[in-house]
Amino acid sequence: TNTSRKYKSDWRSYLSESKIQDFTRIDSDIIYVSTIHKAKGKEFYNVFIMLENFDASTDEAKRKLYVAMTRAKSNLSIHVDSNSVDGISVENLERIEDNSYHNPPLEIVMQLGLKDVVLDYFLNRQHTLRELRSGDRLHIDGPECFDSTGHRVLRFSNKFLVEIETKRNLGYEVKSVAVNFMVYWLKEGAEEESLIVLPEVWFVKRLHTVISKTITS
């Protein structure tokens, strides 16, 4: 690989997968969650790789796994639910097989990006949005969210509505929504930037789902 050559396609792919928090400074006491692609070029003392239903039979999959593994400077832990890494043999390697059942988390938090909200929805709500601050709680009603005074401030995209339905099928419901980031977005062809809201959404496991799983497990 010629590392001195840069490709615009790689740069666009990196930006499309990035979130605002990806560009903040990483402290030693912060857990940084990343896709393998976005971890390229970075190094960490401790790396945990989560491989779910991972198929390492193709060259592309092996390349991605190599990229992920070489991000570790000191310690590397691979959590996998298949035999895709059974062929690895290195010094000081420790294998631990865990056959116990792990309940799904009781709460899940998602930090939404530009593709999770309807951007044009914000254009006619600039005055209301200027009153919002990071951390402000929002009231959700269907695909829309309202501020404390009852004003509409954001609408979820169809993409995120599908995500909500997916979570609902897994036994989760939306617990709360809050303002995460207030950022400026420039619509293509527009002359001025518009303020938009990127929220944080908390999902909680429905109680009857937890009880049912506990009884049957």
mmCIF file of C-alpha atoms in Angstrom:
data_model
loop_
_atom_site.group_PDB
_atom_site.id
_atom_site.type_symbol
_atom_site.label_atom_id
_atom_site.label_comp_id
_atom_site.label_asym_id
_atom_site.label_seq_id
_atom_site.Cartn_x
_atom_site.Cartn_y
_atom_site.Cartn_z
ATOM 1 C CA THR A 1 0.000 0.000 0.000
ATOM 2 C CA ASN A 2 1.318 3.431 -0.899
ATOM 3 C CA THR A 3 0.568 5.361 2.284
ATOM 4 C CA SER A 4 1.660 8.644 0.719
ATOM 5 C CA ARG A 5 -1.247 8.556 -1.719
ATOM 6 C CA LYS A 6 -4.572 9.884 -0.480
ATOM 7 C CA TYR A 7 -7.963 9.185 -2.044
ATOM 8 C CA LYS A 8 -10.972 11.497 -1.985
ATOM 9 C CA SER A 9 -13.281 8.468 -1.819
ATOM 10 C CA ASP A 10 -11.675 7.384 1.475
ATOM 11 C CA TRP A 11 -12.034 10.912 2.838
ATOM 12 C CA ARG A 12 -15.707 11.101 1.864
ATOM 13 C CA SER A 13 -16.343 7.671 3.370
ATOM 14 C CA TYR A 14 -14.645 8.726 6.591
ATOM 15 C CA LEU A 15 -16.693 11.924 6.837
ATOM 16 C CA SER A 16 -19.978 10.148 6.091
ATOM 17 C CA GLU A 17 -19.406 7.765 9.007
ATOM 18 C CA SER A 18 -18.157 10.436 11.399
ATOM 19 C CA LYS A 19 -20.003 12.151 14.193
ATOM 20 C CA ILE A 20 -19.181 15.432 15.871
ATOM 21 C CA GLN A 21 -17.742 13.711 18.933
ATOM 22 C CA ASP A 22 -15.252 11.862 16.716
ATOM 23 C CA PHE A 23 -13.283 15.078 16.271
ATOM 24 C CA THR A 24 -12.860 15.859 19.949
ATOM 25 C CA ARG A 25 -9.701 15.135 21.927
ATOM 26 C CA ILE A 26 -9.510 11.618 23.341
ATOM 27 C CA ASP A 27 -8.573 11.478 27.034
ATOM 28 C CA SER A 28 -7.128 8.407 28.705
ATOM 29 C CA ASP A 29 -10.197 7.949 30.911
ATOM 30 C CA ILE A 30 -12.686 8.035 28.022
ATOM 31 C CA ILE A 31 -13.883 4.973 26.123
ATOM 32 C CA TYR A 32 -13.800 5.752 22.405
ATOM 33 C CA VAL A 33 -16.296 3.759 20.314
ATOM 34 C CA SER A 34 -15.509 3.549 16.618
ATOM 35 C CA THR A 35 -16.076 1.541 13.479
ATOM 36 C CA ILE A 36 -13.007 -0.217 12.105
ATOM 37 C CA HIS A 37 -12.858 2.178 9.168
ATOM 38 C CA LYS A 38 -12.839 5.282 11.354
ATOM 39 C CA ALA A 39 -10.131 3.796 13.583
ATOM 40 C CA LYS A 40 -7.624 3.733 10.718
ATOM 41 C CA GLY A 41 -4.575 5.821 11.511
ATOM 42 C CA LYS A 42 -5.301 5.923 15.246
ATOM 43 C CA GLU A 43 -3.599 4.012 18.047
ATOM 44 C CA PHE A 44 -4.794 3.189 21.566
ATOM 45 C CA TYR A 45 -3.159 1.484 24.519
ATOM 46 C CA ASN A 46 -6.179 -0.776 25.060
ATOM 47 C CA VAL A 47 -8.409 -1.996 22.231
ATOM 48 C CA PHE A 48 -11.566 -4.105 22.500
ATOM 49 C CA ILE A 49 -12.887 -5.561 19.240
ATOM 50 C CA MET A 50 -16.515 -6.697 19.148
ATOM 51 C CA LEU A 51 -17.163 -9.192 16.330
ATOM 52 C CA GLU A 52 -20.763 -10.337 16.018
ATOM 53 C CA ASN A 53 -21.532 -12.896 13.291
ATOM 54 C CA PHE A 54 -18.166 -12.014 11.749
ATOM 55 C CA ASP A 55 -17.095 -13.955 8.647
ATOM 56 C CA ALA A 56 -13.323 -13.804 8.136
ATOM 57 C CA SER A 57 -13.284 -15.931 4.979
ATOM 58 C CA THR A 58 -12.822 -13.036 2.527
ATOM 59 C CA ASP A 59 -9.696 -10.943 1.980
ATOM 60 C CA GLU A 60 -11.677 -7.773 2.696
ATOM 61 C CA ALA A 61 -12.810 -9.104 6.076
ATOM 62 C CA LYS A 62 -9.268 -10.174 6.944
ATOM 63 C CA ARG A 63 -7.963 -6.730 5.984
ATOM 64 C CA LYS A 64 -10.501 -5.009 8.244
ATOM 65 C CA LEU A 65 -9.654 -7.337 11.121
ATOM 66 C CA TYR A 66 -5.952 -6.613 10.629
ATOM 67 C CA VAL A 67 -6.623 -2.874 10.739
ATOM 68 C CA ALA A 68 -8.611 -3.253 13.955
ATOM 69 C CA MET A 69 -6.019 -5.452 15.665
ATOM 70 C CA THR A 70 -3.096 -3.189 14.813
ATOM 71 C CA ARG A 71 -4.738 -0.222 16.552
ATOM 72 C CA ALA A 72 -3.642 -1.696 19.908
ATOM 73 C CA LYS A 73 -0.373 -0.480 21.432
ATOM 74 C CA SER A 74 -0.410 -2.570 24.643
ATOM 75 C CA ASN A 75 -3.494 -4.736 25.162
ATOM 76 C CA LEU A 76 -5.917 -6.307 22.682
ATOM 77 C CA SER A 77 -9.155 -8.113 23.573
ATOM 78 C CA ILE A 78 -11.347 -9.710 20.905
ATOM 79 C CA HIS A 79 -14.934 -10.663 21.762
ATOM 80 C CA VAL A 80 -16.347 -13.000 19.139
ATOM 81 C CA ASP A 81 -19.329 -15.354 18.825
ATOM 82 C CA SER A 82 -17.833 -17.617 16.150
ATOM 83 C CA ASN A 83 -14.602 -19.472 15.338
ATOM 84 C CA SER A 84 -13.421 -16.775 12.930
ATOM 85 C CA VAL A 85 -10.263 -16.012 14.952
ATOM 86 C CA ASP A 86 -9.465 -19.524 16.176
ATOM 87 C CA GLY A 87 -6.451 -19.704 13.874
ATOM 88 C CA ILE A 88 -4.644 -16.843 15.610
ATOM 89 C CA SER A 89 -1.615 -17.925 17.630
ATOM 90 C CA VAL A 90 0.712 -15.397 19.273
ATOM 91 C CA GLU A 91 2.816 -15.136 22.403
ATOM 92 C CA ASN A 92 0.936 -14.428 25.661
ATOM 93 C CA LEU A 93 -2.415 -15.219 24.035
ATOM 94 C CA GLU A 94 -5.163 -16.153 26.487
ATOM 95 C CA ARG A 95 -8.408 -17.751 25.326
ATOM 96 C CA ILE A 96 -11.513 -17.584 27.509
ATOM 97 C CA GLU A 97 -14.743 -19.330 26.511
ATOM 98 C CA ASP A 98 -17.870 -17.833 28.035
ATOM 99 C CA ASN A 99 -20.983 -19.986 27.662
ATOM 100 C CA SER A 100 -23.129 -18.010 30.078
ATOM 101 C CA TYR A 101 -26.180 -16.075 28.946
ATOM 102 C CA HIS A 102 -25.871 -12.296 28.986
ATOM 103 C CA ASN A 103 -29.055 -10.284 29.230
ATOM 104 C CA PRO A 104 -29.379 -7.350 26.837
ATOM 105 C CA PRO A 105 -28.749 -3.935 28.429
ATOM 106 C CA LEU A 106 -31.618 -2.342 30.324
ATOM 107 C CA GLU A 107 -30.857 1.031 28.725
ATOM 108 C CA ILE A 108 -29.416 2.099 25.389
ATOM 109 C CA VAL A 109 -28.393 5.643 24.487
ATOM 110 C CA MET A 110 -28.024 6.846 20.906
ATOM 111 C CA GLN A 111 -26.400 10.096 19.817
ATOM 112 C CA LEU A 112 -28.068 11.113 16.579
ATOM 113 C CA GLY A 113 -26.384 12.549 13.509
ATOM 114 C CA LEU A 114 -27.450 14.494 10.440
ATOM 115 C CA LYS A 115 -29.073 11.461 8.797
ATOM 116 C CA ASP A 116 -31.301 10.839 11.816
ATOM 117 C CA VAL A 117 -33.236 14.127 11.637
ATOM 118 C CA VAL A 118 -35.132 15.988 8.904
ATOM 119 C CA LEU A 119 -32.819 18.913 8.176
ATOM 120 C CA ASP A 120 -35.327 21.065 6.272
ATOM 121 C CA TYR A 121 -37.624 20.852 9.301
ATOM 122 C CA PHE A 122 -35.337 23.269 11.163
ATOM 123 C CA LEU A 123 -35.353 26.033 8.549
ATOM 124 C CA ASN A 124 -38.521 27.796 9.744
ATOM 125 C CA ARG A 125 -37.831 27.278 13.454
ATOM 126 C CA GLN A 126 -34.642 29.283 13.918
ATOM 127 C CA HIS A 127 -36.071 31.661 16.533
ATOM 128 C CA THR A 128 -37.293 28.788 18.709
ATOM 129 C CA LEU A 129 -34.084 26.792 18.315
ATOM 130 C CA ARG A 130 -31.958 29.685 19.583
ATOM 131 C CA GLU A 131 -33.591 29.273 22.986
ATOM 132 C CA LEU A 132 -32.406 25.678 23.327
ATOM 133 C CA ARG A 133 -29.275 24.600 25.177
ATOM 134 C CA SER A 134 -27.362 21.330 25.305
ATOM 135 C CA GLY A 135 -28.958 19.076 27.906
ATOM 136 C CA ASP A 136 -32.478 20.501 27.560
ATOM 137 C CA ARG A 137 -35.134 17.797 27.783
ATOM 138 C CA LEU A 138 -37.506 17.359 24.856
ATOM 139 C CA HIS A 139 -40.958 15.791 24.707
ATOM 140 C CA ILE A 140 -41.439 13.185 21.988
ATOM 141 C CA ASP A 141 -44.772 12.723 20.237
ATOM 142 C CA GLY A 142 -44.649 10.392 17.255
ATOM 143 C CA PRO A 143 -41.933 11.494 14.832
ATOM 144 C CA GLU A 144 -41.634 14.974 16.377
ATOM 145 C CA CYS A 145 -40.089 16.465 19.504
ATOM 146 C CA PHE A 146 -41.220 19.557 21.424
ATOM 147 C CA ASP A 147 -39.452 21.919 23.818
ATOM 148 C CA SER A 148 -40.665 22.733 27.343
ATOM 149 C CA THR A 149 -43.035 25.398 26.011
ATOM 150 C CA GLY A 150 -44.682 23.069 23.486
ATOM 151 C CA HIS A 151 -42.935 24.341 20.353
ATOM 152 C CA ARG A 152 -41.950 21.817 17.697
ATOM 153 C CA VAL A 153 -38.162 21.715 17.458
ATOM 154 C CA LEU A 154 -37.204 18.573 15.517
ATOM 155 C CA ARG A 155 -38.512 15.693 13.458
ATOM 156 C CA PHE A 156 -36.869 12.288 13.200
ATOM 157 C CA SER A 157 -35.938 11.039 9.743
ATOM 158 C CA ASN A 158 -37.517 7.918 8.274
ATOM 159 C CA LYS A 159 -34.177 6.197 8.836
ATOM 160 C CA PHE A 160 -34.322 6.787 12.581
ATOM 161 C CA LEU A 161 -38.024 5.967 12.787
ATOM 162 C CA VAL A 162 -37.110 2.545 11.413
ATOM 163 C CA GLU A 163 -34.460 2.318 14.142
ATOM 164 C CA ILE A 164 -37.067 3.122 16.800
ATOM 165 C CA GLU A 165 -39.311 0.380 15.433
ATOM 166 C CA THR A 166 -36.386 -2.052 15.412
ATOM 167 C CA LYS A 167 -35.669 -1.258 19.052
ATOM 168 C CA ARG A 168 -39.368 -1.645 19.875
ATOM 169 C CA ASN A 169 -39.368 -5.134 18.366
ATOM 170 C CA LEU A 170 -36.444 -5.960 20.654
ATOM 171 C CA GLY A 171 -38.432 -4.871 23.693
ATOM 172 C CA TYR A 172 -37.217 -1.279 24.050
ATOM 173 C CA GLU A 173 -39.154 1.976 24.172
ATOM 174 C CA VAL A 174 -38.014 5.589 24.130
ATOM 175 C CA LYS A 175 -37.414 6.778 27.686
ATOM 176 C CA SER A 176 -36.253 10.336 27.060
ATOM 177 C CA VAL A 177 -34.889 12.739 24.464
ATOM 178 C CA ALA A 178 -32.509 15.619 25.153
ATOM 179 C CA VAL A 179 -30.594 18.207 23.157
ATOM 180 C CA ASN A 180 -27.083 16.887 22.595
ATOM 181 C CA PHE A 181 -25.516 19.301 20.098
ATOM 182 C CA MET A 182 -26.618 22.607 18.598
ATOM 183 C CA VAL A 183 -24.782 23.003 15.304
ATOM 184 C CA TYR A 184 -24.990 25.105 12.166
ATOM 185 C CA TRP A 185 -25.794 23.431 8.850
ATOM 186 C CA LEU A 186 -25.556 24.960 5.381
ATOM 187 C CA LYS A 187 -28.164 23.666 2.967
ATOM 188 C CA GLU A 188 -26.964 23.220 -0.588
ATOM 189 C CA GLY A 189 -27.698 26.387 -2.535
ATOM 190 C CA ALA A 190 -28.420 28.448 0.582
ATOM 191 C CA GLU A 191 -26.447 31.561 1.480
ATOM 192 C CA GLU A 192 -26.810 31.368 5.253
ATOM 193 C CA GLU A 193 -26.277 28.560 7.726
ATOM 194 C CA SER A 194 -29.185 27.276 9.793
ATOM 195 C CA LEU A 195 -29.146 26.141 13.402
ATOM 196 C CA ILE A 196 -30.131 22.508 13.891
ATOM 197 C CA VAL A 197 -30.571 20.129 16.833
ATOM 198 C CA LEU A 198 -28.801 16.793 17.143
ATOM 199 C CA PRO A 199 -30.473 14.983 20.040
ATOM 200 C CA GLU A 200 -29.574 12.170 22.369
ATOM 201 C CA VAL A 201 -32.208 9.440 22.687
ATOM 202 C CA TRP A 202 -32.461 7.010 25.598
ATOM 203 C CA PHE A 203 -34.184 3.635 25.189
ATOM 204 C CA VAL A 204 -35.259 1.510 28.160
ATOM 205 C CA LYS A 205 -36.107 -2.193 28.221
ATOM 206 C CA ARG A 206 -39.793 -2.786 28.888
ATOM 207 C CA LEU A 207 -40.291 -4.271 32.358
ATOM 208 C CA HIS A 208 -42.464 -7.213 31.282
ATOM 209 C CA THR A 209 -39.803 -8.155 28.720
ATOM 210 C CA VAL A 210 -37.103 -8.255 31.397
ATOM 211 C CA ILE A 211 -39.255 -10.291 33.802
ATOM 212 C CA SER A 212 -40.270 -12.745 31.086
ATOM 213 C CA LYS A 213 -36.659 -13.272 30.039
ATOM 214 C CA THR A 214 -35.538 -13.773 33.638
ATOM 215 C CA ILE A 215 -38.223 -16.380 34.303
ATOM 216 C CA THR A 216 -37.570 -18.383 31.149
ATOM 217 C CA SER A 217 -33.773 -18.271 31.271
#
